[in-house]
Structure formats: C-alpha cells, structure tokens
Short mmCIF file of C-alpha atoms in Angstrom, two decimals:
data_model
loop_
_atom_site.label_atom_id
_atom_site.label_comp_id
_atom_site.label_asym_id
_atom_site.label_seq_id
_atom_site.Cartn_x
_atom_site.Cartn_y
_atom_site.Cartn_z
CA UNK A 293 -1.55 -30.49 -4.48
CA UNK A 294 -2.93 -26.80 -5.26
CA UNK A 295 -5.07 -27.00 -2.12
CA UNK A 296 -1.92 -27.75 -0.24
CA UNK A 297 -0.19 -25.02 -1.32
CA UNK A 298 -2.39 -22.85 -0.73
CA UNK A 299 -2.54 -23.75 2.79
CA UNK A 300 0.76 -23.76 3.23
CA UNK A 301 0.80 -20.05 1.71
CA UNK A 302 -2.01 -19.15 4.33
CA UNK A 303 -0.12 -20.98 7.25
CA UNK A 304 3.40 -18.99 6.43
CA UNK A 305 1.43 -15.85 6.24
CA UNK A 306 0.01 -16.32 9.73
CA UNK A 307 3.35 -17.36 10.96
CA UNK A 308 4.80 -14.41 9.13
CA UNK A 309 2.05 -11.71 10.77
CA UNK A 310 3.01 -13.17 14.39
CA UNK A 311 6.74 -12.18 13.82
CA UNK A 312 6.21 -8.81 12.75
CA UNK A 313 3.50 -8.33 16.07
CA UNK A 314 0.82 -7.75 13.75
CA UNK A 315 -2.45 -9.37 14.35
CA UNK A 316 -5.09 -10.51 11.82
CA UNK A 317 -7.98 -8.01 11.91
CA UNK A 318 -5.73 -4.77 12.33
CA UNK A 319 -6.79 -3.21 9.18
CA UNK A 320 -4.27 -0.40 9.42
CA UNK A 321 -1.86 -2.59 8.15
CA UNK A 322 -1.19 -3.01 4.64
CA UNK A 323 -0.68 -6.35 4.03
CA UNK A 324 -3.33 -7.48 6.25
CA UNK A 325 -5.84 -5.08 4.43
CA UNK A 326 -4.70 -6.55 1.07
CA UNK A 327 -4.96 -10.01 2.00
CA UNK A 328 -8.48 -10.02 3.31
CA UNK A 329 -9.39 -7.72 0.09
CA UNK A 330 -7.68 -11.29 -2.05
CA UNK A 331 -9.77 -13.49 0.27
CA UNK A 332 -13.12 -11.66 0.13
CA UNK A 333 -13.08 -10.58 -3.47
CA UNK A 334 -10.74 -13.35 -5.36
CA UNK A 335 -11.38 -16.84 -3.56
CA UNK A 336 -14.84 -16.12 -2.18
CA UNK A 337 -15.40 -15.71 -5.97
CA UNK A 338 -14.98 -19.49 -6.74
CA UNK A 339 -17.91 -20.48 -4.08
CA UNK A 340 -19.99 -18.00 -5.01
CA UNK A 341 -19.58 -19.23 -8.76
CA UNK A 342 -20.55 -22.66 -7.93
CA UNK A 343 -23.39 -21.80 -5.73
CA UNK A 344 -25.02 -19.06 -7.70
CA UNK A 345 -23.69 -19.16 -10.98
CA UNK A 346 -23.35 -23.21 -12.05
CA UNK A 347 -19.98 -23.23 -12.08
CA UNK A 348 -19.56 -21.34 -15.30
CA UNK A 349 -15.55 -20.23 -14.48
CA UNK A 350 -14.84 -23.55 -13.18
CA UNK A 351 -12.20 -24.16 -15.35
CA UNK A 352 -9.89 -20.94 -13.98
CA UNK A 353 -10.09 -22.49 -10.21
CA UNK A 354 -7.08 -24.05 -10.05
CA UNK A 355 -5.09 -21.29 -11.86
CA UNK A 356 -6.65 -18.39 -9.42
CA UNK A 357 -6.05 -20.54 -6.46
CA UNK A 358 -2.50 -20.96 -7.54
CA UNK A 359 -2.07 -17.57 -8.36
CA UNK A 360 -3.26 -16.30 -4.54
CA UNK A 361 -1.07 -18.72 -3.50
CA UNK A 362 2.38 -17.11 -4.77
CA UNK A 363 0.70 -14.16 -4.24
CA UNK A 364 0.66 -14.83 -0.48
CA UNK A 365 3.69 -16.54 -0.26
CA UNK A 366 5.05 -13.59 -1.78
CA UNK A 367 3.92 -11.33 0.96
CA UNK A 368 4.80 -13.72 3.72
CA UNK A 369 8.44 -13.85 2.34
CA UNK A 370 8.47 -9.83 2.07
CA UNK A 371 7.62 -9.40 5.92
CA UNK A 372 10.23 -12.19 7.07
CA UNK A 373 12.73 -11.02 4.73
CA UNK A 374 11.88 -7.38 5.96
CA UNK A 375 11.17 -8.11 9.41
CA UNK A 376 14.69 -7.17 11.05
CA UNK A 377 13.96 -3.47 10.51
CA UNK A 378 10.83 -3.40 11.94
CA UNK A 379 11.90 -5.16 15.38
CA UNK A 380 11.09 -2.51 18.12
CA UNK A 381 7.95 -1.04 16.01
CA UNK A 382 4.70 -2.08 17.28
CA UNK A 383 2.12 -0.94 15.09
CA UNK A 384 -0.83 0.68 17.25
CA UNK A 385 -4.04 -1.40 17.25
CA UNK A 386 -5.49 1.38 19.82
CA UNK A 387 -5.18 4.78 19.62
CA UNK A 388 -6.58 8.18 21.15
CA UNK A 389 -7.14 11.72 19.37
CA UNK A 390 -6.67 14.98 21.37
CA UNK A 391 -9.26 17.87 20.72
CA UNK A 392 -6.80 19.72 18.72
CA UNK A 393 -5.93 17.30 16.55
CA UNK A 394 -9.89 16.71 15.93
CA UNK A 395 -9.82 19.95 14.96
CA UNK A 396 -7.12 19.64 12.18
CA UNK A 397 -9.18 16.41 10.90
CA UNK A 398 -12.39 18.44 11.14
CA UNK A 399 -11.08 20.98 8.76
CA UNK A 400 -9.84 18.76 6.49
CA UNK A 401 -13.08 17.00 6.62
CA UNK A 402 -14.65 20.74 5.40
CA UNK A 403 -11.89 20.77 2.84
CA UNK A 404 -13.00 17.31 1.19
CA UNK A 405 -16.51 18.91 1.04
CA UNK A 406 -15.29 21.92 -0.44
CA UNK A 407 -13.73 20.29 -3.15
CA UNK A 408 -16.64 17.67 -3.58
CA UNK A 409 -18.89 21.14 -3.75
CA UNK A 410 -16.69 22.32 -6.55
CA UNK A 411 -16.87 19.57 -8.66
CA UNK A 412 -20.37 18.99 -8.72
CA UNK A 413 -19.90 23.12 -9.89
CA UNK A 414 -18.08 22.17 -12.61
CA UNK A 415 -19.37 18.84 -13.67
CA UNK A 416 -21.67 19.28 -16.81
CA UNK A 417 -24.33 17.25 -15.19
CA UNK A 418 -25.06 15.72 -12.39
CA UNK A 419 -24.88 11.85 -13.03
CA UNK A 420 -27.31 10.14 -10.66
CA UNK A 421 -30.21 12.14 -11.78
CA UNK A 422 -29.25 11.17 -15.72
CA UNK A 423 -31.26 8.85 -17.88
CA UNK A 424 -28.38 6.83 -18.25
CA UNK A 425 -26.85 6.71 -15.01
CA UNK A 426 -23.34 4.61 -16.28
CA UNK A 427 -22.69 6.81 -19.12
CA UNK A 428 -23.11 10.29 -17.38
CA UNK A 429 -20.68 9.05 -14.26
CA UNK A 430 -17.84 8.22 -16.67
CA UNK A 431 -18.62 11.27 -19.25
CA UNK A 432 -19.37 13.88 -16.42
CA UNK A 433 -15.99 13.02 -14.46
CA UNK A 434 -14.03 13.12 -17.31
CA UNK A 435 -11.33 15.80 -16.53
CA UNK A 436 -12.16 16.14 -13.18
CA UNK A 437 -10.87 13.08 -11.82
CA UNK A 438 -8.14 14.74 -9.32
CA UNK A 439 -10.88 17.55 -8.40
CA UNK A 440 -13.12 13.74 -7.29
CA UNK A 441 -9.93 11.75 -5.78
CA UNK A 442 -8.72 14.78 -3.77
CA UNK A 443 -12.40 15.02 -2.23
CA UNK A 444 -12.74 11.65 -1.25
CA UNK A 445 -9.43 11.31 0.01
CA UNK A 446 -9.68 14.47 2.12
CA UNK A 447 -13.16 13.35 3.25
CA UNK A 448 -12.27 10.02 4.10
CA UNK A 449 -9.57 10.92 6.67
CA UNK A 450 -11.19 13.72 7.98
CA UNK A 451 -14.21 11.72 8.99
CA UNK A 452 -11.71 8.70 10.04
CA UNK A 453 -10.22 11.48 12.62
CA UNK A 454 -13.56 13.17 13.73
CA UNK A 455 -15.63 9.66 14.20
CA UNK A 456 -12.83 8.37 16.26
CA UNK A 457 -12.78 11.49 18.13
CA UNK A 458 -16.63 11.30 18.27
CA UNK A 459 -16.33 7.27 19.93
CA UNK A 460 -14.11 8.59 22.48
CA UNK A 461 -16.45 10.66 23.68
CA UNK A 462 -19.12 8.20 23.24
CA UNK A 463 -20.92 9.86 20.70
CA UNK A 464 -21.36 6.79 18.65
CA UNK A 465 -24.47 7.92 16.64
CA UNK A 466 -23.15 10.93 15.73
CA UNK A 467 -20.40 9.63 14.14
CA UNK A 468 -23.07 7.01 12.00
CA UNK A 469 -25.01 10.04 11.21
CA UNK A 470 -21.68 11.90 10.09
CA UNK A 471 -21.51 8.99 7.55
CA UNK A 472 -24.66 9.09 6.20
CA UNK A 473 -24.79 13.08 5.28
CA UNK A 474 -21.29 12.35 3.77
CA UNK A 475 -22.92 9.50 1.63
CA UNK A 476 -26.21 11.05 0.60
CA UNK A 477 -23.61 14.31 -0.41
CA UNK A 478 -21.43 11.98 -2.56
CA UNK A 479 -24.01 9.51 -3.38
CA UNK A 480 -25.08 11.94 -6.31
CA UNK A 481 -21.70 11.17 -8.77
CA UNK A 482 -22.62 7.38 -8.69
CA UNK A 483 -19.67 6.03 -8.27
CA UNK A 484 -20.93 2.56 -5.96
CA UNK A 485 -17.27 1.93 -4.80
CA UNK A 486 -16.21 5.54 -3.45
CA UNK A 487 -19.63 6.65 -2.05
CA UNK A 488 -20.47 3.59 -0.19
CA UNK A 489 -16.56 3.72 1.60
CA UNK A 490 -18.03 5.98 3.73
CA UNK A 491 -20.35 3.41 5.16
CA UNK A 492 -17.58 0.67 5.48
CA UNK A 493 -15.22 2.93 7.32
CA UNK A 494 -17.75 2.90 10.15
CA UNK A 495 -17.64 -0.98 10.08
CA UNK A 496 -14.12 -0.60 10.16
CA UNK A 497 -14.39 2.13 13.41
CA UNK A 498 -16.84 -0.23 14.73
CA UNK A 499 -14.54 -3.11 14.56
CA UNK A 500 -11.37 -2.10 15.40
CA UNK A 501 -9.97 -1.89 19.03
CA UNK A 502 -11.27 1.98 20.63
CA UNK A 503 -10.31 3.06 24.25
CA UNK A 504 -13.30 2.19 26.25
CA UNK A 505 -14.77 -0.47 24.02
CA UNK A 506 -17.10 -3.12 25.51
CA UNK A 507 -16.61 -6.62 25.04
CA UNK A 508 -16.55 -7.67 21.52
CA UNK A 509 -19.81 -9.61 21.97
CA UNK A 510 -21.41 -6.40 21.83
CA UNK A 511 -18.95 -4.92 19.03
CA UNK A 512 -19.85 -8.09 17.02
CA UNK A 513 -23.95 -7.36 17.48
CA UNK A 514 -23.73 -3.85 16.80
CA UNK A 515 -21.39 -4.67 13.33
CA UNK A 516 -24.35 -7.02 12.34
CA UNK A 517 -26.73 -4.48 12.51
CA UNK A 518 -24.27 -1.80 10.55
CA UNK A 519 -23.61 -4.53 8.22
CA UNK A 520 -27.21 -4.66 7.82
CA UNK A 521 -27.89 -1.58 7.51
CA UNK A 522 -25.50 -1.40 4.38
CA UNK A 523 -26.83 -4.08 2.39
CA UNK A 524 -30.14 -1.87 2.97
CA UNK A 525 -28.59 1.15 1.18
CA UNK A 526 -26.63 -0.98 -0.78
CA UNK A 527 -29.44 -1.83 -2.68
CA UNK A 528 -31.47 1.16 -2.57
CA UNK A 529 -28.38 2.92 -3.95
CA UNK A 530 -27.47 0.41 -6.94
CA UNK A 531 -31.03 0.16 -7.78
CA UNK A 532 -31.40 3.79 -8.23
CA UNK A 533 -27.81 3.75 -9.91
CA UNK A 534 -28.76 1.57 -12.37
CA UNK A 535 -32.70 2.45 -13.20
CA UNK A 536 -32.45 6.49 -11.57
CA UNK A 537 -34.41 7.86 -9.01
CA UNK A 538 -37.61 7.72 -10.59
CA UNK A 539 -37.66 3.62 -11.21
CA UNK A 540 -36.94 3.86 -6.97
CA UNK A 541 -39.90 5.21 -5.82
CA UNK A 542 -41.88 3.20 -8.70
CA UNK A 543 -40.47 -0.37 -7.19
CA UNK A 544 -41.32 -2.50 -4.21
CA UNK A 545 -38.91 -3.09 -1.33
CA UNK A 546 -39.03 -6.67 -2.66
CA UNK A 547 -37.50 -6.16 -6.07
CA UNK A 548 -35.32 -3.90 -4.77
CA UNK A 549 -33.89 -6.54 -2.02
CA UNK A 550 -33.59 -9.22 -5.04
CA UNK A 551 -31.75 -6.45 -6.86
CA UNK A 552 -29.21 -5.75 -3.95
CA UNK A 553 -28.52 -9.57 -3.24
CA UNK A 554 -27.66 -10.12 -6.56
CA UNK A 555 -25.71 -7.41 -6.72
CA UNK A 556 -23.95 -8.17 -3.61
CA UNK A 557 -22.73 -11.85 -4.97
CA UNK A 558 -21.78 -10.12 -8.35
CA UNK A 559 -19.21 -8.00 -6.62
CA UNK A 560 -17.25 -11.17 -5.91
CA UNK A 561 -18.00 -13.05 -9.19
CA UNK A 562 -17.43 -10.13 -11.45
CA UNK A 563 -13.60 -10.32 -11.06
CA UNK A 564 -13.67 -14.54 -12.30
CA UNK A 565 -15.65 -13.33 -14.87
CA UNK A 566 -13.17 -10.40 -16.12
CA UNK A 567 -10.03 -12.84 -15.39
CA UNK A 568 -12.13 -15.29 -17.90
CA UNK A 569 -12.54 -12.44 -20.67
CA UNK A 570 -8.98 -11.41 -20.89
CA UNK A 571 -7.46 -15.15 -20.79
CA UNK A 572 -10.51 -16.06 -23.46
CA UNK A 573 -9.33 -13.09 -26.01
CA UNK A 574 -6.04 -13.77 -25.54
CA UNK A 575 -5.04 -10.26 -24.50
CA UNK A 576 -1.59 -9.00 -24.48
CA UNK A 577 -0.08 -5.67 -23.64
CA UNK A 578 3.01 -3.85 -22.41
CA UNK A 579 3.00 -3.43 -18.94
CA UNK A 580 3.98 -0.16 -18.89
CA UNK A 581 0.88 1.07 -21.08
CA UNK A 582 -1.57 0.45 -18.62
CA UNK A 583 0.55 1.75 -16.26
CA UNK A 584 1.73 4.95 -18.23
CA UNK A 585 -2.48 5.31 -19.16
CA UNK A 586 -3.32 5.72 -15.42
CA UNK A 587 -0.55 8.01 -14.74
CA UNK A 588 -1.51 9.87 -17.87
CA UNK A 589 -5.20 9.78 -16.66
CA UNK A 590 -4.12 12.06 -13.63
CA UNK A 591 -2.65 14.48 -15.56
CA UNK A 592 -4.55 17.47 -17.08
CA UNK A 593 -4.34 17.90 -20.57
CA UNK A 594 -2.25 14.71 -21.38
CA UNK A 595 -4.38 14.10 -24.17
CA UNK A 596 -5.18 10.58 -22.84
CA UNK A 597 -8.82 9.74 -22.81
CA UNK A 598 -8.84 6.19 -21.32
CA UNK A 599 -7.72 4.78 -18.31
CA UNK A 600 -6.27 0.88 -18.03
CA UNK A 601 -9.49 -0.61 -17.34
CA UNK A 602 -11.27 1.09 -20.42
CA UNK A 603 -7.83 0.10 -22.77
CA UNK A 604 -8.52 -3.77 -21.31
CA UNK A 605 -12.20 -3.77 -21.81
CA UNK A 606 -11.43 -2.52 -25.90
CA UNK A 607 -8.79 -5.40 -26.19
CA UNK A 608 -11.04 -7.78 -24.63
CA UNK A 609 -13.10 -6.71 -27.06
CA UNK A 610 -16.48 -6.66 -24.41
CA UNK A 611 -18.63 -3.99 -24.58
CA UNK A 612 -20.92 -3.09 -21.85
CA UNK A 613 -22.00 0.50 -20.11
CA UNK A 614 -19.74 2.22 -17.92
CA UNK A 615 -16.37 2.16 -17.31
CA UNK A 616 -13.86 -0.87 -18.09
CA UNK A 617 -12.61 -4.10 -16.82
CA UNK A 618 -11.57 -4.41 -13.23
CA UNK A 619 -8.56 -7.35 -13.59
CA UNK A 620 -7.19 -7.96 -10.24
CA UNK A 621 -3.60 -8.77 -9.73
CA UNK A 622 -4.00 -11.51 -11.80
CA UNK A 623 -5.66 -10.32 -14.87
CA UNK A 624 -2.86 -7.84 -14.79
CA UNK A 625 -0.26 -10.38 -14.46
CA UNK A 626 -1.22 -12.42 -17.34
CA UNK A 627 -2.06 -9.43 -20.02
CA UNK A 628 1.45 -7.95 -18.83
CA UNK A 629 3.56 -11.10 -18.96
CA UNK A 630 1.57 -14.14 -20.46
CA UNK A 631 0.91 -17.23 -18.05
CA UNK A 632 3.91 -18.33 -16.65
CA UNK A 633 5.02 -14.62 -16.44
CA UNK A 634 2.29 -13.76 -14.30
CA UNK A 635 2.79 -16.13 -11.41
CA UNK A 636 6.27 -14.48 -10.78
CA UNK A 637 5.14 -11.42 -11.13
CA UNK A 638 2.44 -12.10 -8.49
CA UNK A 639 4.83 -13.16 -5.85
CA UNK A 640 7.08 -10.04 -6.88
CA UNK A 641 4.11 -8.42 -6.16
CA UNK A 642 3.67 -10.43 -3.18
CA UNK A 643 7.34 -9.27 -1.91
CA UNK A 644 6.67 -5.66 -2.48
CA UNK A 645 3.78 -5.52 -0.09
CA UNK A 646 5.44 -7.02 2.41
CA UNK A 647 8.33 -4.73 2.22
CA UNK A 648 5.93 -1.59 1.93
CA UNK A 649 4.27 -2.68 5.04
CA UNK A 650 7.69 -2.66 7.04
CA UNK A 651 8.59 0.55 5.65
CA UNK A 652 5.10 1.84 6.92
CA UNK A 653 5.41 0.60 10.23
CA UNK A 654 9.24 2.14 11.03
CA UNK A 655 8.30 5.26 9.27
CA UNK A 656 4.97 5.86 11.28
CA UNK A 657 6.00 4.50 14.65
CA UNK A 658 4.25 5.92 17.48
CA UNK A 659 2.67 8.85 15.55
CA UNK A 660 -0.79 8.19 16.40
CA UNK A 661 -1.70 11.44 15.05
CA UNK A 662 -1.77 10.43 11.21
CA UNK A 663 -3.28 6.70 12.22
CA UNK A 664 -6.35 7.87 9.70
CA UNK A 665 -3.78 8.48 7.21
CA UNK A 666 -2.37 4.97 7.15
CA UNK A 667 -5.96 3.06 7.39
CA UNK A 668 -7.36 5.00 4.58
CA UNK A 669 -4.35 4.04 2.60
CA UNK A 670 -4.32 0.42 3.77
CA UNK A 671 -7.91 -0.22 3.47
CA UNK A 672 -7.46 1.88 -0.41
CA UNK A 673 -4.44 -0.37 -1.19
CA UNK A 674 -6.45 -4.26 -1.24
CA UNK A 675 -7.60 -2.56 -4.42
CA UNK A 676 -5.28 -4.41 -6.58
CA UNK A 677 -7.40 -7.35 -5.51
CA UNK A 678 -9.73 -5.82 -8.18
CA UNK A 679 -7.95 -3.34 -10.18
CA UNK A 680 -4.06 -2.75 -11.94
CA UNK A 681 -1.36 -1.79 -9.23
CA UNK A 682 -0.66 1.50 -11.43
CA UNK A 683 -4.13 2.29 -10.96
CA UNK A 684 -4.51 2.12 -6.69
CA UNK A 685 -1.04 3.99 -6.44
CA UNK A 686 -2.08 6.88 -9.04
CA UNK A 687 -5.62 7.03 -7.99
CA UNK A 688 -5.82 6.05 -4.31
CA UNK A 689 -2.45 6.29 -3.16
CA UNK A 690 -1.06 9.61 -4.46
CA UNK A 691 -4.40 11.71 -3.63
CA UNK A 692 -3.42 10.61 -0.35
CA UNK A 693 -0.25 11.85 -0.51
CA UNK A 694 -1.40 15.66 -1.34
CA UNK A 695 -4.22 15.40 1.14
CA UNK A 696 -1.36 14.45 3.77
CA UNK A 697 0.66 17.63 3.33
CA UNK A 698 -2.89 19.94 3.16
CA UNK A 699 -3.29 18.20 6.91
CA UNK A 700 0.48 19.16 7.86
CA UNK A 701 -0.24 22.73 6.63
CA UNK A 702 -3.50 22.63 8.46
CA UNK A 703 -1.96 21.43 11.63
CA UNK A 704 0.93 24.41 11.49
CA UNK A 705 -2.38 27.02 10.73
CA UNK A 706 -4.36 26.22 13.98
CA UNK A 707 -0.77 25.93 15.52
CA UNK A 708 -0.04 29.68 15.05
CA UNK A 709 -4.11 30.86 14.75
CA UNK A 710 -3.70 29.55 19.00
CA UNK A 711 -0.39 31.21 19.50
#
C-alpha cells in the first residue's frame, strides 16, 4: 500500500511537470532540483542500507518512503494548484551569454575570489593543513560564515556565467580547468560539500542543453568520464580531509579508492542514520529555535554559537567530530511537530516548493541573463533533502540574494565604464 503511494506520488509529479512545460532533467528548476536531491540522497538511502550496511535502518523504510511520498504529492499539488499563473512562461532549457554579460559574470567571479582571499586572511588557521582537520573547519569559520557563503555564492555564479560563455565558444577544457583552480583555491577550508560544488556544476554544464551541443550520446560519454573524474578527487580530497595532507602522500591509491567508495555510499546512508538518532532519543524542539539559531548564526555578534545541526546533534545526545546532524526534511518534521505532525508538515512543505517554483518562473521569464542565478539557487535549494529549511534559505538562499544585487551593480559599472 506504501509502495503504491508512492508511485502514485511519482506519477502525479510527472503529470504535474508536463503541465507546467517543465521537463525532468532541467535542473534550473526548483522543484525538479529538489526532487532528484529527495531521490538521490533520501530513497537511494534505503538500497544502499540493505546492500552495504545489513539492513541496520530497516525498520524506518516504510515511514521515509511515506514521508517522500506526501512530500511529493505536496509539490505536485503546489505546481497544479499554481500552474494558472505560470501559463505563457516557458522556462529556458537553452540559453546564450553575450560577451558583455561574460564580462559582468567574470568580475563577479574575481569578487568571489576576493572575498575567499580575505577570509583565509582572517581565519586563525588554515583548516586543511590542521592536525585535526574536523575541528579546525568548524572552529576556524566560526564568525566568518557570511565572509565563506558570500564567496562561494559569488564564485559559483560567476563561473556558472563564464563556463557557459567558455562552451559557446567551444572552449570546453578551459572551462574544466576553470573548475579545478577554483577547487584546489577553496579546497583548503575543508568543507567536502561547498568545495567539491564546483566540480558538480560542470556535470551540470555538461548535462544540460548548450547551443551547439552534439548528440547526447556523446554528452552522456563525456559526463561518465567527469563523473569519473570526481569520484577520483572525491577521494583524494576526503582522504586528506580526514587524515591531512601528510597521511596522502603516505597511502596507496588503493586505500585511498576503498576510502572514497565508502565514503561515496555514506553520503546517502548518513541521512537514515541521523533520521534513526533523532526518532531513537526522542528529540523534541520548537520549530522556531532551529530556525531562529540559523538566522542568528548569520548575524554578527548575536551571541549565538551553534547552528541547528550542532543544537540537534546535543539533543540527540551523539557526539562525534565536526559539525552537527544533517536531518533532512524529515528529521526536521518530526523534532518540530512529533510523528503525525511531520507528515503534514512535509506536504506543506511539499506545496511551498511548488508555489516557489511558479513564482520563479513568471518572475524570471525570458531573462536569460541571470539563468546562473536561478541554477545556483535551484541546485542550492534540494538541500533540505539533507539539512533544516531555515538553514538552505539563511545560508544558501540569502547569500544569493546579496551576490544578485553586487551583479546588478556590476552590470550598471561596465554599463557606464563603456559609455
């Protein structure tokens, strides 16, 4: 009964994509970004538990399947309920940058490395080269968060902008090349998420429809080989994150594959295993206190020391190194309003994205211009497949926002530097 649920969910939300024109692999859109980012790192979690793990989180299948299931009914009722507004918007699957406005994403692109400059300036210590890499990322950030989010964000649309720029041209490697010197150059605060977005962002470019693509035979063989390539650095960078720099050039390439693979399934199976510690412990607290922590987090000087993840982790009561408990949409739905709470709250949730992708696609249109600016959000949004809503909007979401007016004040610079 579940199972059929759940493919009813998934057959609505189909359904629901084909009346708003939207098709399934256009990561620019928002819902489509968060429901591959439930898929990949929710339900591939329950295969890769029984495969690799023995089935140890058996017992919460049936209650995350159910959960993705309102969760995506949720959405697919938010785009038909929605849809009316958004009949003569197309979103744009393909779109074209002129050389001017590669030159407003190029200097926003400096910008983000500017500000990634400055805060390895003002951090205490650099935390990759630390003896204990997990405690250095969390202490040496602390205070500096919006100096690191500001970075990325600039740095991730700017090199969105130039690399598509770059593929019209047909300067393909140059735009991979791009993406590793931005890596290596943000690789050094050890944060695995952030610094290895640059990386998939070239997937993405790779994948997604360009002017002057070849067939998608070819687009599919070269995305293998990127794909490979990142599991590559994927491990080298984890294993260094978690033993330094050092332990690297002391290992073989075999320990460090076996180190990446296991890695790569834990990724998936982590978020089972966080769902399973806050259900386990029982934990319970106001919505709005995780929600007022992250906020709080952004501020300077707020006084507030942890963010939502670390104040889960301490009711949890788990201690491990690092930073704190990543609880998906539905961790957060059942700590904020118990069990049967949580399944309305996930199709609330559900509902919201669905509207927020609407207002997206009537508000952006035909501005190709700022494309970059709604796949870095979309692609930053299927965070709350992992994380607390209050934490993607603060951390992801609103950065965003800032970087997108320091691009409109770019844009009216070069505007008047040429007249």
């Amino acid at each position: 009964m579940i199972m059929l649920f759940l493919i009813l969910s998934l057959s609505l939300f189909l359904v629901s994509l084909k009346a708003v024109g939207v098709r399934i692999y256009n990561f620019s859109n928002v819902v489509v970004s968060v429901f591959w980012g439930v898929v990949v790192f929710v339900l591939l979690a329950i295969p890769v538990d029984w495969l690799f793990y023995h089935g140890r989180y058996s017992h919460l299948y049936n209650y995350v399947v159910l959960h993705v299931s309102f969760f995506v009914f949720g959405v697919s009722s938010g785009l038909i309920l929605f849809s009316r507004y958004s009949e003569s918007v197309q979103q744009a699957s393909v779109w074209s940058v002129s050389s001017n406005t590669a030159k407003a994403y190029f200097f926003l692109l400096l910008f983000g490395v500017g500000l990634m400059a400055l805060l390895y300036l003002r951090m205490p210590e650099v935390p990759l080269f630390s003896e204990d890499v997990h405690e250095a990322r969390v202490r040496s950030l602390r205070g500096l968060g919006y100096n690191y989010k500001l970075a990325l964000s600039s740095m991730y649309v700017g090199f969105v902008g130039v690399s598509y720029f770059l593929f019209q041209k047909g300067k393909r490697s140059v735009a991979i090349f791009l993406s590793l010197l931005l890596f290596l150059f943000s690789m050094p605060t050890a944060n695995r998420i952030d610094s290895l977005f640059f990386i998939l962002f070239v997937v993405l470019v790779a994948l997604l429809p360009i002017k002057g693509a070849r067939s998608s035979v070819y687009n599919l063989i070269r995305a293998f080989f990127v794909v490979s390539g990142i599991f590559f650095i994927a491990g080298v960078f984890q294993f260094s994150r978690h033993y330094g720099l050092n332990s690297l050039f002391d290992s073989g390439m075999e320990e460090i594959y076996r180190f990446a693979l296991g890695g790569f399934f834990h990724r998936f199976w982590v978020q089972l295993e966080n769902i399973s510690f806050l259900i386990d412990n029982e934990v319970a607290l106001p919505w709005y206190e995780t929600v007022f922590n992250d906020i709080a987090m952004a501020i300077p000087g707020s006084g507030v020391g942890n963010t939502s993840g670390v104040l889960l982790k301490e009711a949890a009561n788990v201690r491990f190194a690092g930073g704190g408990i990543t609880p998906s949409f539905i961790g957060e739905g059942y700590v904020s309003f118990g069990c049967i709470g949580s399944f309305i709250y996930t199709a609330i949730l559900g509902i919201f994205f669905g509207f927020i992708n609407i207002l997206l696609l009537v508000s952006m249109g035909g501005r190709h211009k700022f494309f970059p600016f709604l796949l870095v959000g979309s692609v930053s949004i299927y965070g709350v497949a992992t994380s607390t809503l209050g934490a993607v909007l603060v951390h992801n979401i609103l950065p965003l926002v800032i970087v997108f007016f320091a691009f409109l004040f770019i844009c009216c610079f070069l505007k008047r530097f040429k007249r």
